[in-house]
GROMACS .gro file of C-alpha atoms in nm:
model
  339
    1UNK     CA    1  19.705 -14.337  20.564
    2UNK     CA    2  19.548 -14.022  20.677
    3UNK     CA    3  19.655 -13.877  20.997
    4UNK     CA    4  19.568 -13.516  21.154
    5UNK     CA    5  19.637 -13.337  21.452
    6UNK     CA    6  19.421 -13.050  21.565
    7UNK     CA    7  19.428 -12.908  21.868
    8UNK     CA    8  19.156 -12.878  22.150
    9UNK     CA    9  18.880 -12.685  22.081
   10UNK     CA   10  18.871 -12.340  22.318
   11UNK     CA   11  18.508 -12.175  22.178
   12UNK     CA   12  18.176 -12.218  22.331
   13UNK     CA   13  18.124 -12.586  22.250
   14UNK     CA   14  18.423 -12.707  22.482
   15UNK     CA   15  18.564 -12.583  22.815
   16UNK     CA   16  18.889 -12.684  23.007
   17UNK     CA   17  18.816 -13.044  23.071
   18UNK     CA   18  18.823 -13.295  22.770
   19UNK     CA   19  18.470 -13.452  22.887
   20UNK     CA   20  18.303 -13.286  22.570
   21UNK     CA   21  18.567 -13.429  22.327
   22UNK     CA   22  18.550 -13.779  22.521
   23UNK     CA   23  18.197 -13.772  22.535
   24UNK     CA   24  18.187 -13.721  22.145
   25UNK     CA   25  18.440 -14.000  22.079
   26UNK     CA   26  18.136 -14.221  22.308
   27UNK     CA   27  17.931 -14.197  22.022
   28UNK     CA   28  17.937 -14.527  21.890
   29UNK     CA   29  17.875 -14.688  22.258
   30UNK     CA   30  17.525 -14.543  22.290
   31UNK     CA   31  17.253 -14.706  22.320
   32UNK     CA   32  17.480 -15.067  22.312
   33UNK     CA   33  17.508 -15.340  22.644
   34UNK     CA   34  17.829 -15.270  22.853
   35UNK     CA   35  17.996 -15.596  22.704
   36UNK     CA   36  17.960 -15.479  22.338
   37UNK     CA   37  18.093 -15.126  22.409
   38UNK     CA   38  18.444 -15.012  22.281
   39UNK     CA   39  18.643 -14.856  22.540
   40UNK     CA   40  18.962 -14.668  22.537
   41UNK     CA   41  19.348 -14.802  22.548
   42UNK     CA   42  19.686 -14.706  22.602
   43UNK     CA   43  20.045 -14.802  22.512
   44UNK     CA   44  20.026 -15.030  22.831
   45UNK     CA   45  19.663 -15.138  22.873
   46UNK     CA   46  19.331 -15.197  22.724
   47UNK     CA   47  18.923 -15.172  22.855
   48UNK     CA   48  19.000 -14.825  23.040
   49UNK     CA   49  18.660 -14.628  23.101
   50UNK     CA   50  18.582 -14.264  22.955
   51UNK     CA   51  18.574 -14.154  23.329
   52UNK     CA   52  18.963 -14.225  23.387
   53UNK     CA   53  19.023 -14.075  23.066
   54UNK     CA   54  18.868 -13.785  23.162
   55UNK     CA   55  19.046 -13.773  23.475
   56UNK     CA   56  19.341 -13.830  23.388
   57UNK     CA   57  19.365 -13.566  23.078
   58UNK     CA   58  19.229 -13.242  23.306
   59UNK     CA   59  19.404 -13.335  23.608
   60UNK     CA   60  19.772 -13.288  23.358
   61UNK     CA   61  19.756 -12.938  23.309
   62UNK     CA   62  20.015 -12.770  23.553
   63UNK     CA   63  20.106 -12.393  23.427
   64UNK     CA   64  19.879 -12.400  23.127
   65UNK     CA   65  19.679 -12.073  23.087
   66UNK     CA   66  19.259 -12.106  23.010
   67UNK     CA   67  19.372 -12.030  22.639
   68UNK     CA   68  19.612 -12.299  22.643
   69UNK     CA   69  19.530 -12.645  22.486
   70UNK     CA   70  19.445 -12.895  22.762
   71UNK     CA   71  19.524 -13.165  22.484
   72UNK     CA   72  19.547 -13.234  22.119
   73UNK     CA   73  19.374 -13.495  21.925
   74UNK     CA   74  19.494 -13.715  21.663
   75UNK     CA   75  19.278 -13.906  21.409
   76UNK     CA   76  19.427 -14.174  21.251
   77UNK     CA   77  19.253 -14.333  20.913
   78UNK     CA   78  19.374 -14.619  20.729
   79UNK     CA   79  19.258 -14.634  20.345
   80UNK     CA   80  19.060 -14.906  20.233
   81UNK     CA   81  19.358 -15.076  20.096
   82UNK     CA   82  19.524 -15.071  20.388
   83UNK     CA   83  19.197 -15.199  20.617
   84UNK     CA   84  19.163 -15.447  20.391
   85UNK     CA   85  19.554 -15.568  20.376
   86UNK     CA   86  19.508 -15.629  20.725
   87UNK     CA   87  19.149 -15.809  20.755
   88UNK     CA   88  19.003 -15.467  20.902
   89UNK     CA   89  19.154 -15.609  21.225
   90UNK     CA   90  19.118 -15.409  21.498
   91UNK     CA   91  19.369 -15.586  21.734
   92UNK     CA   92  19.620 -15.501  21.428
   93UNK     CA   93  19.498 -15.108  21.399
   94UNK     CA   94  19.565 -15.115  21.832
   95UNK     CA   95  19.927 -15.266  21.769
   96UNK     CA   96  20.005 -15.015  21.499
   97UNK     CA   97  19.867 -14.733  21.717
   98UNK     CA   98  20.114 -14.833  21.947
   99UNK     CA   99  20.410 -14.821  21.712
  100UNK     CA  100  20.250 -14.474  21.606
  101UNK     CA  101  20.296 -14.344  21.905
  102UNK     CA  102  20.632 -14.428  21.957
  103UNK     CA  103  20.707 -14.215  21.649
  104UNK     CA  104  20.523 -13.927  21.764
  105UNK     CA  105  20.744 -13.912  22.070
  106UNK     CA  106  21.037 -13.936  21.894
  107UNK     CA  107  20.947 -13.672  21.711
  108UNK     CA  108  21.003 -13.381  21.945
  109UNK     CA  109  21.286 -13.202  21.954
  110UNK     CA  110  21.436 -13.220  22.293
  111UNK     CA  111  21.790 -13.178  22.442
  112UNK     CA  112  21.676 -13.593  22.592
  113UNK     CA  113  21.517 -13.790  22.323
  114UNK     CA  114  21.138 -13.821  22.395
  115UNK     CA  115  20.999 -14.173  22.467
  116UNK     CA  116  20.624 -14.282  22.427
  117UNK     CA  117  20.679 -14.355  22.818
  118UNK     CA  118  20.694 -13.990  22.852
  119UNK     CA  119  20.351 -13.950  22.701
  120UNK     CA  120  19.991 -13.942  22.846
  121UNK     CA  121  19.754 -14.058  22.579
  122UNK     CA  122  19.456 -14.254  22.548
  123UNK     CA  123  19.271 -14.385  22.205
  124UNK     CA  124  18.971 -14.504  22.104
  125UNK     CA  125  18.866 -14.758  21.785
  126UNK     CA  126  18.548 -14.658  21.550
  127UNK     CA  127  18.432 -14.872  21.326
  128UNK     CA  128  18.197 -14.637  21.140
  129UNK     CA  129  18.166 -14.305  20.953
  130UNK     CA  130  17.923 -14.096  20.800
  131UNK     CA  131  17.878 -13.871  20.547
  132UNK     CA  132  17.928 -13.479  20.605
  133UNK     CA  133  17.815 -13.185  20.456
  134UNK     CA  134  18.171 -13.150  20.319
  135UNK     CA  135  18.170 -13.500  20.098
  136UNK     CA  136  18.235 -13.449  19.773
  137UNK     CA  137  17.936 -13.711  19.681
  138UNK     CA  138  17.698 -13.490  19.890
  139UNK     CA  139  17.780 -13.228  19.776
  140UNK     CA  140  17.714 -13.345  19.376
  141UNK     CA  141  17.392 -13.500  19.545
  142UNK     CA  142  17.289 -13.136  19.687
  143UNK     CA  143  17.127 -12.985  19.360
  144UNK     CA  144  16.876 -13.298  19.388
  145UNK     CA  145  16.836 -13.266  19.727
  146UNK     CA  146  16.734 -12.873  19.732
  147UNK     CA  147  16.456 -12.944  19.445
  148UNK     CA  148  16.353 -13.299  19.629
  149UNK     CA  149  16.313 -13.078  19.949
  150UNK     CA  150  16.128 -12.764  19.770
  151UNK     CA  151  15.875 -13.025  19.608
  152UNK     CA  152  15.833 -13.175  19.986
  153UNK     CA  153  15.741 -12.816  20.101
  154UNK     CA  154  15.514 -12.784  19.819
  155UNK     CA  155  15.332 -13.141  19.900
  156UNK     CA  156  15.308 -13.041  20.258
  157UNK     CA  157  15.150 -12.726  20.181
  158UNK     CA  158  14.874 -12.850  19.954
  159UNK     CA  159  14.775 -13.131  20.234
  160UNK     CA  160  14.772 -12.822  20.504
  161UNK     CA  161  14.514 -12.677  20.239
  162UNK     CA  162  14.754 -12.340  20.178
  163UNK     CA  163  14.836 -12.429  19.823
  164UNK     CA  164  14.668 -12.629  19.543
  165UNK     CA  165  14.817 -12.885  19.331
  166UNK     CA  166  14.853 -13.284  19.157
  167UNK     CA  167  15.035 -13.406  19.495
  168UNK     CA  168  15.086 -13.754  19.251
  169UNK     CA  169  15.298 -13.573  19.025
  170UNK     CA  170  15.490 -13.397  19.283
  171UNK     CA  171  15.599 -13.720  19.470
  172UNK     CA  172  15.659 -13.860  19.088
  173UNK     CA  173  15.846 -13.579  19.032
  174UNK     CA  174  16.050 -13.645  19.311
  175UNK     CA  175  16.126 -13.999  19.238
  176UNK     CA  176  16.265 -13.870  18.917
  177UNK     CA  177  16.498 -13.682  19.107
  178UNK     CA  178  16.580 -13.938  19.324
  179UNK     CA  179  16.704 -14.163  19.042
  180UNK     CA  180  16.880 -13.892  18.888
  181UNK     CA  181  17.084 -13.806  19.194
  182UNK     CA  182  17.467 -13.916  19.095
  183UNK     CA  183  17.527 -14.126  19.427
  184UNK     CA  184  17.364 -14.379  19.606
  185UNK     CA  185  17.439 -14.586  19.825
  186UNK     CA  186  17.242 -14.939  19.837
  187UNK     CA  187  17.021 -14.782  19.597
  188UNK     CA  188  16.965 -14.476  19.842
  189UNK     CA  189  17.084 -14.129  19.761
  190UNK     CA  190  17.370 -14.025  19.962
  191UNK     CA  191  17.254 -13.780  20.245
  192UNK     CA  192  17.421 -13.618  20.536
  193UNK     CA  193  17.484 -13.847  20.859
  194UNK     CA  194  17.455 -14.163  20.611
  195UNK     CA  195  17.679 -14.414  20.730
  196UNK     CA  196  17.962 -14.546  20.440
  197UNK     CA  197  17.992 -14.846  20.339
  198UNK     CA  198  18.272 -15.049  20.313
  199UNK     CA  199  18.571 -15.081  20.581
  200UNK     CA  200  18.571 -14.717  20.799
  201UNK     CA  201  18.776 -14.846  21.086
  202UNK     CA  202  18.960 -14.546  21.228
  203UNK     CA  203  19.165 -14.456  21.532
  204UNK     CA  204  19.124 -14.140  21.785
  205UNK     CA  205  19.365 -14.022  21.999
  206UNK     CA  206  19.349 -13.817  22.298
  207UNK     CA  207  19.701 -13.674  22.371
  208UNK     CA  208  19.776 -13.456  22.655
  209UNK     CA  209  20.010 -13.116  22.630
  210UNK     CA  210  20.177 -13.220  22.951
  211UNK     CA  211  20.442 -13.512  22.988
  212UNK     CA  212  20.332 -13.772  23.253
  213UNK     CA  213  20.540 -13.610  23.479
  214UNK     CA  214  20.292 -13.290  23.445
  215UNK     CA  215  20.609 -13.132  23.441
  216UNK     CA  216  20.780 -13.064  23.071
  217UNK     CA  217  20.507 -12.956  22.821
  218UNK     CA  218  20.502 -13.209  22.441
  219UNK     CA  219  20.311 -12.969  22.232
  220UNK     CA  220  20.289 -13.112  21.832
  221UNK     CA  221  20.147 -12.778  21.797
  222UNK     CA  222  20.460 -12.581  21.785
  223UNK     CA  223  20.574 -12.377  21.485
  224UNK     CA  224  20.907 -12.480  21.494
  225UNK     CA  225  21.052 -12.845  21.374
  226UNK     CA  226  21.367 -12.745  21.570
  227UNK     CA  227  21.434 -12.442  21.757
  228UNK     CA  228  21.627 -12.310  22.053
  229UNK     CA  229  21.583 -12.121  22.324
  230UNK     CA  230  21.685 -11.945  22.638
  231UNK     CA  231  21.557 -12.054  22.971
  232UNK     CA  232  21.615 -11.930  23.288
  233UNK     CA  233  22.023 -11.874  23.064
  234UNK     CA  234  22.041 -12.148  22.937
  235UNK     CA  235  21.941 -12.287  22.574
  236UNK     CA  236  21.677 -12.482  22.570
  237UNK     CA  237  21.534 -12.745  22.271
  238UNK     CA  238  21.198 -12.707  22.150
  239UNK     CA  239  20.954 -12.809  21.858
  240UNK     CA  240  20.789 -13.107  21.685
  241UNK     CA  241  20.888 -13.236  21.300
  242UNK     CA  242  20.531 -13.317  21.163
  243UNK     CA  243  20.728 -13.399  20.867
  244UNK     CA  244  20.912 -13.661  21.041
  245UNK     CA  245  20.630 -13.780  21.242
  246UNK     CA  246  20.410 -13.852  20.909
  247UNK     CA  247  20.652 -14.016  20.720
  248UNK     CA  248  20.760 -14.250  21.023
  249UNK     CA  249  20.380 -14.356  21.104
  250UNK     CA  250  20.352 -14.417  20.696
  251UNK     CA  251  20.666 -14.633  20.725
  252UNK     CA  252  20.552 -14.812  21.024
  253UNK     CA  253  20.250 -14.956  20.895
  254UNK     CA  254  20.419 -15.056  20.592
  255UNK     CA  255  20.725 -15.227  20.757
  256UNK     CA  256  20.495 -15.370  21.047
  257UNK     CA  257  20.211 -15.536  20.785
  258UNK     CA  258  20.396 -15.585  20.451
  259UNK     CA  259  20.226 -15.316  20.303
  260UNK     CA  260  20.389 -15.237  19.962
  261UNK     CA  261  20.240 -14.881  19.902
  262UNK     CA  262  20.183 -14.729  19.531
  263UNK     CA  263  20.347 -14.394  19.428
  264UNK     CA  264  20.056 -14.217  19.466
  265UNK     CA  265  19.991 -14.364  19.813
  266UNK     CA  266  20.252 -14.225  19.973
  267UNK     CA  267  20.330 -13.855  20.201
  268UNK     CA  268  20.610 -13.802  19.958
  269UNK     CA  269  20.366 -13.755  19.651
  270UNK     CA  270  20.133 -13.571  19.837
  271UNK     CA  271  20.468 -13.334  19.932
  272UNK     CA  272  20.529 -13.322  19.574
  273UNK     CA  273  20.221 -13.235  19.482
  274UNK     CA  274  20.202 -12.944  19.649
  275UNK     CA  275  20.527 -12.807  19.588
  276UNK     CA  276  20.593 -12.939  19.228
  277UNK     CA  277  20.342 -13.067  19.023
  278UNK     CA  278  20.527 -13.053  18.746
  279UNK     CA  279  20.814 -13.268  18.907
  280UNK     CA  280  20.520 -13.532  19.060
  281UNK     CA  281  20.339 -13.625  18.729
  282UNK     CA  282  20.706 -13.655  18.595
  283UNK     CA  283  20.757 -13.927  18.867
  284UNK     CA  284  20.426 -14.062  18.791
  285UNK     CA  285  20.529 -14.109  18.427
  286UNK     CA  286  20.864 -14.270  18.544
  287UNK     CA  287  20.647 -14.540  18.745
  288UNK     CA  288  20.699 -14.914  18.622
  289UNK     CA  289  20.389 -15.002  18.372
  290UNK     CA  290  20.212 -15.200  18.644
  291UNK     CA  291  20.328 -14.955  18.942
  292UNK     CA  292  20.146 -14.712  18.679
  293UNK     CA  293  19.829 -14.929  18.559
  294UNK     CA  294  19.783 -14.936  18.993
  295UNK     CA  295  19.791 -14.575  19.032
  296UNK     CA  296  19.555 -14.522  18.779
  297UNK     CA  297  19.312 -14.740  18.979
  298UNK     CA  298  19.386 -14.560  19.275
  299UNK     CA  299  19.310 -14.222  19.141
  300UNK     CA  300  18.998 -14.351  18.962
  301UNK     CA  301  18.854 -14.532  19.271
  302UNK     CA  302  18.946 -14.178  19.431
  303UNK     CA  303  18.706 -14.025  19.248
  304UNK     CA  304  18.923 -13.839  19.016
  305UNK     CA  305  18.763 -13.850  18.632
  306UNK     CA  306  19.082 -13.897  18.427
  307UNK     CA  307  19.041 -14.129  18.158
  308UNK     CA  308  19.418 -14.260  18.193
  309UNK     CA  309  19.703 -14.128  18.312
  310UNK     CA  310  19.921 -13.937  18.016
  311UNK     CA  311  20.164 -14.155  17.872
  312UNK     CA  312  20.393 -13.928  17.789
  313UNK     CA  313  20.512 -13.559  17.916
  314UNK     CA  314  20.384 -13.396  17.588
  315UNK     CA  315  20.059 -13.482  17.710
  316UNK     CA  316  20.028 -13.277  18.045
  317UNK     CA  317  19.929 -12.938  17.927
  318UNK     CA  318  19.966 -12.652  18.175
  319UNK     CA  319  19.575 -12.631  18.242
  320UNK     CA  320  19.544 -13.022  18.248
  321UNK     CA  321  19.827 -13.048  18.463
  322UNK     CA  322  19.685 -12.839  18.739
  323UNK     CA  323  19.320 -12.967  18.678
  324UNK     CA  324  19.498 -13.288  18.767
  325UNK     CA  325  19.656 -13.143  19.036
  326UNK     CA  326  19.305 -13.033  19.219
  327UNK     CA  327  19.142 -13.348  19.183
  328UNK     CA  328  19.438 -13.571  19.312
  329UNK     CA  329  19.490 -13.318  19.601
  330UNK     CA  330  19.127 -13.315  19.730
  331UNK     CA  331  19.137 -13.680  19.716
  332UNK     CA  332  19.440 -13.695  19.904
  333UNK     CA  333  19.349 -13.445  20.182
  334UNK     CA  334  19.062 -13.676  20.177
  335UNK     CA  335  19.221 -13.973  20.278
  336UNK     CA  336  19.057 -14.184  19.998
  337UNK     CA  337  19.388 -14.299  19.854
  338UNK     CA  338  19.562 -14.312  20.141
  339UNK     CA  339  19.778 -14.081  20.201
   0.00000   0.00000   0.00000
């Protein structure tokens, strides 16, 4: 389970009102009738139009500055183990966005507990992605793609008569290169805006900074977990444990589907990664021989190139320790193992 929350973007590409960010997040509905078109939800209801979202989200925004966050976002992306544990089920991915949300309410510290009553959201379903300049398998791809593109120019410029040249053996040329190229996808070479196959159901969320009262201001933003202070004399509660909020929303999805979730699947390793690598490859050692043989699995459908994982501690070197360390971290920030 990948989850992020970034905050609204303030440069020239969006202004005060979240119609920019909702308009994006209408992507998927162009061009499609209104009966086939995904529309937003809420904790309460479902089929609520972008225009009500819209409406809703700028008209919340009592004492906020113009540099102030209207609203946050929060992307929610299942791994392909989990899609697939639950049939890629989108009425299951709206339930468990639900039980998300009641953890990130509960996750502010407040001197009252914080229910998801209390909070003005609405989310959206996507069943698609597609490939980005940052991909790891675009960017292996790019070395092709810069020599398929120079040949192109070259082939263009002999039929526009400014060059001379065998324009046969510059489209062979590029075929070569187009077989070469390390990933493909249906036989394709992976490109930019390429859809991925497979299960790519996600969840946005719109979030507002403002309570539904407009009144008391539920910013996940803060830098504190838990701080205090003074208001008007007297102490006041503040901040939001992201810490607490991820490892709820992993435990929620487990305890709601059944979902029995490898070591390396889980916001602790990722945690322990970062802070002790040394101390996680320990714990990986320690794993059961099957919890082991399915990590290895995980890490190799990941993408990471590690023949097996060492079977004993004599075996993790210093450098191969933190080459490990790399690979299993960008496939974690990733999302592709699911954490």
């Amino acid at each position: 389970m990948y989850i992020a929350i970034t905050r609204q973007h303030l440069g020239d590409n969006y202004h005060g009102s979240a119609s920019d960010f909702v308009k994006y997040l209408e992507k998927e509905n162009e061009g499609k009738a209104p009966e086939a078109q995904e529309l937003f939800f809420n904790q309460t209801e479902n089929d609520i139009d972008a225009q009500r979202v819209i409406a809703e989200i700028d008209a919340n925004t009592t004492k906020l500055s113009k540099r102030d966050p209207k609203f946050y976002s929060i992307m929610v992306s299942p791994s392909q183990a989990e899609l697939k544990h639950i049939g890629n089920n989108p009425e299951k991915l709206k339930q468990y966005t639900r039980e998300l949300m009641k953890t990130y309410a509960a996750s502010f510290y407040r001197d009252k507990e914080v229910t998801v009553n209390e909070v003005l959201y609405f989310a959206k379903l996507e069943r698609e992605r597609t490939y980005s300049e940052k991909d790891k398998k675009v960017k292996e791809n790019q070395a092709y793609a810069s020599k398929i593109l120079e040949l192109q120019h070259q082939i263009r410029a002999i039929k526009e008569g400014r060059e001379q040249g065998d324009i046969a053996k510059l489209q062979e040329k590029i075929q070569v290169l187009e077989t070469e190229a390390p990933h493909k996808q249906n036989g394709k070479r992976i490109v930019p805006g390429m859809t991925k196959e497979g299960h790519q159901s996600h969840i946005h969320i719109i979030v507002s900074r403002k309570d539904v009262t407009n009144s008391h201001s539920l910013s996940p933003g803060s830098k504190f977990r838990t701080s205090e202070t003074t208001l008007n004399g007297e102490k006041v509660k503040q901040g939001f444990d992201r810490d607490k909020f991820y490892r709820a929303a992993e435990n929620s999805f487990d305890k709601q589907f059944g979902y029995r979730r490898n070591f390396v699947e889980t916001y602790h390793a990722r945690n322990l990664l970062d802070k002790n690598p040394k101390q996680f490859f320990a714990a990986l050692l320690g794993l059961p021989s099957n919890e082991k043989q399915a990590a290895n699995q995980l890490l190799f459908k990941a993408g990471i190139k590690v023949p097996s994982i060492p079977t004993n501690k004599a075996q993790l070197a210093y450098k191969a320790m933190m080459q490990l360390k790399k690979g299993i971290g960008k496939a974690m920030e990733s999302g592709s193992i699911g954490i």
